[in-house]
Amino acid sequence: MTFGQFLLVAVLAVPALGAVAAAAVPGDRAGRLVGTAAAALTLLAALPLVGGDHGWFGYGPRPAVQPWHRLDAPWVPGLDLRFHLGVDGISWPLVVLTALLTLLCCGYTLWRVPSGGGSGRALVALLLVVEVGILGTFLALDLVLFFLFFEVVLLPMYAIIAGWGGDDRRRAARKFALYTLFGSVLLLVGVYVVVAAAGTADLVTLTGGAGLSRGTQLAAFTLLALAFAVKSPLWPLHSWLPDAHTQAPTVGSVVLAGVLLKMGTYGLIRVAVGVAPEGARWAAPVLGVLAVAAILVGGLVCLAQDELKRLIAYSSVGHMGFVLLGVATLTATGLQAALIGNIAHGVITGLLFFLAGAVKDRTHTGSLDELSGLRETAPRLAGLLGFAAVASLGLPGLAGFWGEAFAVVAALRRGGGLWTTLAVLAALGGALTAAYFLRLLRRVTHGRPSPAVAPLAPGLAGAELTAWAPLVLLALAVGLAPALVLSYASGPVGALLGVVTK
């Protein structure tokens, strides 16, 4: 076993063992410490996965997927299923983001455990199980293995929302579970269609179509795209998201928005587009229209929102619309926009939900009508909220700018009346994003302090600064140096398009 293969196993085994240990160790705080240590070791194992034997320039025209590190072992020989893991420039940034956000959330529980019926160590154990499912989804190179990891996330996230969420948490958790199960059924049927027709579940072999007929690719892409649209979520299959975010505890919202939604957009690129390229080309105009509809609808709904976490949740619908628009163009610029948009959204929206949780914990309300004057009583918290808001609205120099700008440029370069119109409407959606975030800041940070805000102390806890500082720095770093993400992805994106657009 090479060092890279060892790291691939460690990235999955460490959080799985950490979840067991956190749940089994006597003492609630001891369990949270053990779980946080496991999350830290997972991040340390994920970071060295970059590069490897292929570097990030060693991509040829075939095969379209050339992992830096790869583990391929028999799993179910009778069904020709393999335990096939790998990492490349498309998946590695998402693996690191997942490991980082899980560590920050586990560390945050050392300072504050959300109220609810469960213990802190149980929450940490569930977060680690969610991490295993998300990381496995990003690393799996076998379609059946991908499906299994994709499903691992469902029950622990349901338990996090139902166990530690708000007053209406059980209804929100049920809605999340029902929508996700609907997507799972579609994904299972799509996987069966592909595997039965191709005779293999290997994603490396399947990428590019693997000889699948046009009819099979159209059916498979439709099923897979709908399944991933539920998870992302993409309009109009998004209605579970606001309730889940509003009711979830702070750490649940951070993981949900930061990385769990990325399972859908990653699956759309790696699986749906890669395995069924004819289906992707056929559906591209429809995807583009739905993407712009999501951008506009998300912006307009946010302008009417009066609840802090619900507004941030709906903003994700618009941001994921920009990601989908990039994917729909089926161009190098568009796919790069989708990938950096994924990372930027995970970093910035994770920070926004941390800050929204801090505001609600202090004021015991998320209603914008009851929040005003935050900069007068808690200027540090107001300043960080302002930074996260302007990063999310796409201010140049911060991470949120590149994905939205590149998606619009990709649509313009695609040419034609439809794509030019979509680009113009998407740019208008970007203006709506600025409008609703500036409205949010005006209502929350300006004016006279409301009764809920007036008693707040100006300081921030050390645990809060520790959890938020890495996200602030990443939003700056990716905004100033987008090559931190794009340089790793350029090779695999080019190789993927080489077989998708031929």
XYZ file of C-alpha atoms in Angstrom:
502
model
C 0.000 0.000 0.000
C 1.397 3.374 -1.029
C 1.307 6.422 1.218
C -1.474 7.935 -0.922
C -3.595 4.789 -0.596
C -3.017 4.829 3.153
C -4.256 8.431 3.283
C -7.387 7.570 1.278
C -8.248 4.859 3.795
C -7.346 7.081 6.754
C -9.595 9.926 5.565
C -12.582 7.582 5.873
C -11.474 5.327 8.725
C -10.420 8.040 11.190
C -13.783 9.856 11.397
C -15.636 6.514 11.442
C -13.546 5.283 14.377
C -13.768 8.724 15.965
C -17.562 8.576 15.861
C -17.546 5.207 17.644
C -15.034 6.429 20.213
C -16.886 9.701 20.856
C -20.112 7.811 21.516
C -18.430 5.163 23.681
C -16.111 7.260 25.870
C -17.595 7.936 29.318
C -18.168 11.603 29.991
C -19.774 14.077 27.638
C -16.865 16.512 27.330
C -14.366 13.677 26.921
C -16.425 12.338 24.027
C -16.478 15.760 22.372
C -12.693 16.046 22.794
C -12.125 12.634 21.225
C -14.389 13.466 18.313
C -12.676 16.809 17.733
C -9.272 15.094 17.775
C -10.512 12.609 15.160
C -11.759 15.490 12.981
C -8.352 17.185 13.282
C -6.545 13.985 12.245
C -8.908 13.662 9.270
C -7.967 17.153 8.081
C -4.274 16.315 8.501
C -4.784 13.202 6.368
C -6.729 15.098 3.681
C -4.196 17.874 3.099
C -1.303 15.685 1.775
C -3.609 14.072 -0.800
C -2.850 16.963 -3.147
C -0.723 16.200 -6.201
C 0.705 12.708 -6.241
C 2.205 10.808 -9.140
C 0.226 12.635 -11.837
C 0.713 16.154 -10.491
C -1.903 18.542 -11.811
C -0.648 18.799 -15.370
C -0.368 15.073 -16.155
C -3.787 14.671 -17.765
C -4.106 13.155 -21.206
C -7.130 12.802 -23.405
C -7.883 9.263 -22.098
C -9.021 8.282 -19.561
C -10.956 11.345 -18.470
C -10.441 10.579 -14.766
C -6.806 10.178 -13.692
C -6.652 10.315 -9.873
C -3.598 11.573 -8.061
C -4.011 8.706 -5.610
C -6.111 5.614 -6.171
C -7.163 2.526 -4.224
C -8.879 -0.234 -6.201
C -9.633 -3.482 -4.336
C -12.247 -6.249 -4.776
C -15.382 -5.569 -2.770
C -18.169 -7.866 -4.016
C -16.412 -10.051 -6.646
C -19.587 -11.926 -7.580
C -21.195 -8.673 -8.745
C -17.930 -7.187 -10.053
C -18.143 -4.382 -7.487
C -14.922 -2.828 -6.254
C -13.887 -0.635 -3.342
C -12.525 2.008 -5.682
C -11.408 5.347 -4.225
C -9.503 8.193 -5.804
C -8.873 11.919 -5.563
C -8.085 14.537 -8.193
C -8.287 18.286 -8.660
C -12.083 18.273 -8.835
C -12.624 16.383 -5.590
C -9.614 17.380 -3.442
C -10.724 20.964 -2.616
C -14.108 19.610 -1.535
C -12.457 16.913 0.590
C -10.363 19.527 2.403
C -13.362 21.854 2.837
C -15.396 18.997 4.336
C -12.642 18.059 6.758
C -12.106 21.703 7.778
C -15.772 22.529 8.395
C -16.305 19.305 10.356
C -13.311 20.139 12.555
C -14.592 23.673 13.165
C -18.065 22.381 14.044
C -16.750 19.690 16.392
C -14.455 22.224 18.049
C -17.368 24.647 18.395
C -19.283 22.062 20.436
C -16.496 22.128 23.023
C -17.664 25.656 23.818
C -21.400 25.436 23.207
C -23.685 22.420 22.842
C -27.074 23.326 21.354
C -30.073 22.657 23.517
C -32.033 19.527 22.746
C -32.625 16.015 23.870
C -29.153 14.642 23.127
C -25.686 14.890 24.601
C -22.826 16.821 23.064
C -20.805 13.690 22.359
C -23.734 12.177 20.452
C -23.878 15.312 18.302
C -20.148 15.103 17.577
C -20.439 11.407 16.714
C -23.237 12.175 14.249
C -21.209 14.981 12.681
C -18.358 12.530 12.112
C -20.694 9.976 10.512
C -21.969 12.713 8.191
C -18.346 13.506 7.368
C -17.682 9.881 6.423
C -20.617 9.916 4.007
C -19.641 13.220 2.400
C -15.954 12.336 2.053
C -16.816 8.914 0.661
C -19.070 10.549 -1.936
C -16.225 12.799 -3.087
C -13.703 9.940 -3.178
C -15.756 7.058 -4.626
C -14.880 5.943 -8.168
C -17.373 3.069 -8.213
C -20.950 4.093 -8.962
C -22.525 1.678 -6.462
C -20.040 2.733 -3.775
C -20.853 6.359 -4.613
C -24.549 5.652 -4.048
C -23.923 3.981 -0.684
C -21.798 6.841 0.628
C -24.375 9.301 -0.728
C -27.022 7.626 1.426
C -24.927 7.428 4.608
C -25.589 11.125 5.223
C -29.386 10.906 5.440
C -30.090 9.409 8.873
C -27.398 11.223 10.916
C -28.373 14.599 9.440
C -32.021 13.832 10.178
C -31.020 13.040 13.773
C -29.004 16.273 14.090
C -31.948 18.405 12.977
C -34.562 16.462 14.970
C -32.445 16.167 18.126
C -30.833 19.600 18.508
C -32.909 21.892 16.283
C -35.480 24.583 16.969
C -39.067 24.367 18.102
C -40.347 23.013 14.768
C -37.358 20.728 14.255
C -39.193 17.438 13.812
C -41.328 18.664 10.935
C -38.250 20.162 9.252
C -36.325 16.907 9.759
C -39.159 14.847 8.270
C -39.354 17.155 5.263
C -35.592 16.873 4.762
C -35.769 13.083 4.977
C -38.722 12.739 2.590
C -37.209 14.956 -0.084
C -33.831 13.242 0.246
C -35.426 9.792 0.025
C -37.205 10.880 -3.152
C -33.856 11.903 -4.607
C -32.316 8.630 -3.430
C -34.900 6.584 -5.310
C -34.159 8.505 -8.501
C -30.420 8.065 -7.956
C -30.790 4.327 -7.379
C -32.799 3.895 -10.583
C -30.291 6.004 -12.495
C -27.371 3.948 -11.185
C -29.182 0.731 -12.131
C -29.868 1.996 -15.666
C -26.187 2.854 -16.176
C -24.692 -0.263 -14.594
C -27.141 -2.648 -16.286
C -26.483 -1.117 -19.708
C -22.708 -0.724 -19.390
C -21.946 -3.895 -17.439
C -19.654 -2.015 -15.059
C -19.925 0.431 -12.166
C -16.401 1.818 -12.568
C -16.599 5.616 -12.958
C -13.230 5.801 -14.697
C -14.504 3.462 -17.415
C -17.978 5.007 -17.549
C -16.828 8.621 -17.953
C -17.446 9.632 -21.535
C -20.440 7.391 -22.053
C -18.697 3.968 -22.214
C -20.620 2.991 -25.324
C -24.042 3.710 -23.809
C -26.755 4.330 -26.390
C -28.233 7.788 -26.795
C -31.560 6.695 -25.305
C -29.848 5.197 -22.265
C -27.823 8.357 -21.723
C -30.890 10.587 -21.968
C -32.788 8.457 -19.438
C -29.798 8.152 -17.115
C -29.012 11.875 -17.189
C -32.629 12.791 -16.465
C -32.765 10.499 -13.435
C -29.327 11.460 -12.114
C -29.812 15.194 -12.659
C -33.145 15.169 -10.804
C -31.600 13.198 -7.927
C -28.709 15.637 -7.587
C -31.062 18.611 -7.981
C -32.891 17.518 -4.823
C -29.669 17.333 -2.813
C -28.119 20.596 -4.080
C -30.982 21.793 -3.928
C -31.850 23.367 -7.256
C -35.080 25.210 -8.003
C -37.889 24.066 -7.980
C -36.876 21.114 -5.737
C -35.532 23.365 -2.997
C -38.443 23.764 -0.584
C -36.963 21.460 2.092
C -33.902 23.699 2.485
C -35.252 26.816 4.268
C -37.053 24.771 6.935
C -34.038 22.528 7.518
C -31.666 25.496 7.876
C -34.010 27.515 10.040
C -34.565 24.665 12.504
C -31.112 23.012 12.454
C -28.574 23.843 15.182
C -25.730 26.129 14.173
C -23.240 23.327 13.487
C -25.880 21.417 11.531
C -26.569 24.429 9.313
C -22.838 24.961 8.708
C -22.290 21.371 7.567
C -25.547 21.298 5.620
C -24.830 24.477 3.661
C -21.060 24.212 3.597
C -20.543 20.725 2.194
C -23.654 18.527 2.177
C -25.240 20.555 -0.643
C -22.014 20.147 -2.634
C -22.672 16.411 -2.904
C -25.397 17.272 -5.404
C -23.373 19.674 -7.557
C -20.311 17.406 -7.445
C -22.445 14.434 -8.476
C -23.899 16.460 -11.326
C -20.407 17.127 -12.713
C -18.666 13.838 -11.935
C -21.511 11.390 -12.490
C -24.372 12.890 -14.509
C -22.306 14.904 -17.003
C -19.395 12.475 -17.025
C -21.367 9.250 -17.479
C -24.087 10.591 -19.782
C -22.504 13.355 -21.906
C -25.120 13.085 -24.674
C -27.817 13.582 -22.072
C -25.947 16.606 -20.709
C -25.691 18.202 -24.162
C -29.377 17.508 -24.795
C -30.507 18.973 -21.457
C -28.059 21.923 -21.327
C -30.553 24.620 -22.425
C -33.143 23.391 -19.912
C -30.523 23.363 -17.142
C -29.492 26.900 -18.070
C -33.082 28.171 -17.879
C -33.654 26.449 -14.516
C -30.373 27.869 -13.215
C -31.329 31.444 -14.045
C -34.816 30.889 -12.640
C -33.189 29.762 -9.379
C -30.994 32.864 -9.310
C -33.912 35.232 -9.845
C -36.421 33.432 -7.630
C -33.863 33.072 -4.830
C -33.058 36.781 -4.989
C -36.673 37.917 -5.020
C -37.637 35.620 -2.145
C -34.674 36.853 -0.088
C -35.836 40.433 -0.569
C -39.114 39.453 1.130
C -37.595 37.437 4.001
C -37.785 38.653 7.594
C -35.944 35.785 9.335
C -32.139 35.742 9.428
C -31.352 32.051 8.885
C -34.186 31.647 6.402
C -32.811 34.500 4.309
C -29.346 32.922 4.254
C -30.899 29.572 3.348
C -32.752 31.045 0.370
C -29.564 32.800 -0.724
C -28.090 29.321 -1.223
C -30.749 28.630 -3.870
C -29.468 31.577 -5.888
C -25.798 30.708 -5.393
C -26.403 27.110 -6.454
C -28.163 28.563 -9.506
C -24.877 30.171 -10.563
C -23.133 26.808 -10.077
C -25.737 25.069 -12.248
C -25.443 27.772 -14.918
C -21.708 27.133 -15.101
C -22.252 23.390 -15.447
C -24.972 23.876 -18.072
C -22.618 25.736 -20.422
C -20.435 22.602 -20.715
C -17.355 24.781 -21.160
C -14.055 24.891 -19.294
C -14.853 28.367 -17.952
C -18.303 27.245 -16.809
C -17.112 24.119 -15.020
C -14.306 26.093 -13.357
C -16.939 28.617 -12.256
C -19.027 25.808 -10.778
C -16.073 24.335 -8.889
C -14.805 27.589 -7.397
C -18.415 28.616 -6.718
C -18.851 25.424 -4.704
C -15.812 26.191 -2.564
C -16.667 29.869 -2.124
C -20.251 29.086 -1.132
C -19.100 26.488 1.386
C -16.664 28.891 3.037
C -18.829 32.026 3.029
C -22.194 30.459 3.821
C -20.595 28.347 6.545
C -19.345 31.610 8.079
C -22.756 33.253 7.643
C -24.509 30.445 9.507
C -21.936 30.556 12.299
C -22.621 34.296 12.643
C -26.395 33.883 12.388
C -26.213 31.283 15.140
C -24.205 33.670 17.302
C -26.792 36.411 16.810
C -29.675 34.079 17.658
C -27.877 32.649 20.705
C -27.348 36.159 22.055
C -30.691 37.742 21.199
C -32.923 34.617 21.215
C -34.555 35.737 17.993
C -33.848 35.620 14.285
C -36.572 38.054 13.245
C -35.174 41.038 11.364
C -37.954 43.153 12.863
C -36.434 42.555 16.328
C -32.794 43.029 15.301
C -31.292 46.456 14.747
C -28.326 48.463 15.948
C -25.956 45.513 16.232
C -22.921 47.671 15.419
C -23.701 49.903 18.400
C -23.590 47.144 21.008
C -21.594 44.335 19.347
C -19.375 46.011 16.723
C -17.075 43.009 16.252
C -19.956 40.668 15.486
C -21.533 43.299 13.215
C -18.235 43.762 11.375
C -17.843 40.050 10.731
C -21.450 39.815 9.570
C -20.805 42.694 7.182
C -17.670 40.995 5.842
C -19.494 37.713 5.246
C -22.427 39.490 3.581
C -20.297 41.465 1.115
C -18.285 38.303 0.384
C -21.497 36.442 -0.400
C -22.871 39.194 -2.652
C -19.805 38.839 -4.866
C -17.551 41.775 -3.992
C -14.391 41.597 -6.169
C -11.405 40.481 -4.132
C -13.428 38.043 -2.042
C -14.220 34.409 -2.806
C -17.843 34.872 -3.873
C -16.941 36.993 -6.902
C -15.236 34.420 -9.113
C -17.910 31.755 -9.408
C -20.672 34.214 -10.287
C -18.541 36.245 -12.692
C -17.151 33.193 -14.491
C -20.628 31.651 -14.827
C -21.937 34.793 -16.550
C -18.854 34.988 -18.778
C -19.200 31.300 -19.701
C -22.821 31.827 -20.744
C -21.852 34.845 -22.861
C -19.055 32.911 -24.530
C -21.428 30.055 -25.287
C -23.101 32.486 -27.669
C -26.536 32.535 -29.232
C -29.673 34.364 -28.224
C -30.664 31.973 -25.435
C -27.308 31.924 -23.634
C -26.796 35.684 -23.999
C -30.242 36.279 -22.492
C -29.467 33.884 -19.663
C -26.190 35.680 -18.980
C -27.931 39.063 -18.775
C -30.631 37.712 -16.452
C -27.998 36.017 -14.261
C -26.158 39.326 -13.967
C -29.440 40.922 -12.902
C -29.716 38.166 -10.288
C -26.289 39.182 -9.019
C -27.657 42.691 -8.488
C -30.574 41.219 -6.523
C -28.044 39.385 -4.349
C -26.364 42.685 -3.519
C -29.738 44.252 -2.800
C -30.943 41.683 -0.281
C -27.646 41.451 1.575
C -27.386 45.239 1.867
C -30.992 45.254 3.084
C -30.024 42.642 5.661
C -27.099 44.729 6.908
C -29.193 47.891 7.056
C -31.847 46.200 9.187
C -29.544 44.243 11.498
C -26.460 46.406 11.996
C -27.776 49.990 11.591
C -30.274 52.066 13.524
C -31.010 52.257 17.222
C -30.394 49.034 19.177
C -33.591 47.040 19.570
C -34.570 45.639 22.997
C -33.116 42.260 21.999
C -29.808 43.783 20.851
C -29.317 46.490 23.491
C -28.023 44.174 26.303
C -25.324 42.532 24.143
C -21.679 42.700 25.177
C -19.166 43.899 22.573
C -16.733 40.995 22.918
C -16.492 37.636 21.169
C -15.590 34.324 22.771
C -12.237 32.777 21.955
C -13.949 29.637 20.654
C -15.973 31.749 18.238
C -12.896 33.505 16.874
C -11.107 30.169 16.524
C -13.981 28.709 14.509
C -14.563 31.761 12.327
C -11.006 32.950 11.613
C -10.091 30.139 9.139
C -13.218 30.883 7.096
C -12.487 34.610 7.009
C -8.922 33.937 5.863
C -10.062 31.442 3.217
C -12.640 33.890 1.843
C -9.828 36.417 1.448
C -7.291 33.935 0.091
C -9.579 32.412 -2.557
C -10.792 35.882 -3.533
C -7.290 37.263 -3.991
C -5.744 34.081 -5.422
C -8.427 31.979 -7.171
C -5.643 29.801 -8.569
C -5.646 28.095 -5.158
C -8.692 26.220 -6.467
C -8.572 26.661 -10.229
C -5.002 25.449 -10.787
C -5.816 22.029 -9.366
C -9.038 21.689 -11.347
C -7.879 22.884 -14.776
C -6.357 19.536 -15.802
C -9.253 17.260 -14.839
C -11.827 19.728 -16.204
C -10.049 19.772 -19.556
C -9.864 15.964 -19.623
C -13.551 15.657 -18.717
C -14.609 18.074 -21.447
C -12.412 16.199 -23.895
C -14.768 13.233 -23.715
C -17.992 15.099 -22.955
C -17.968 17.526 -25.871
C -16.346 15.335 -28.522
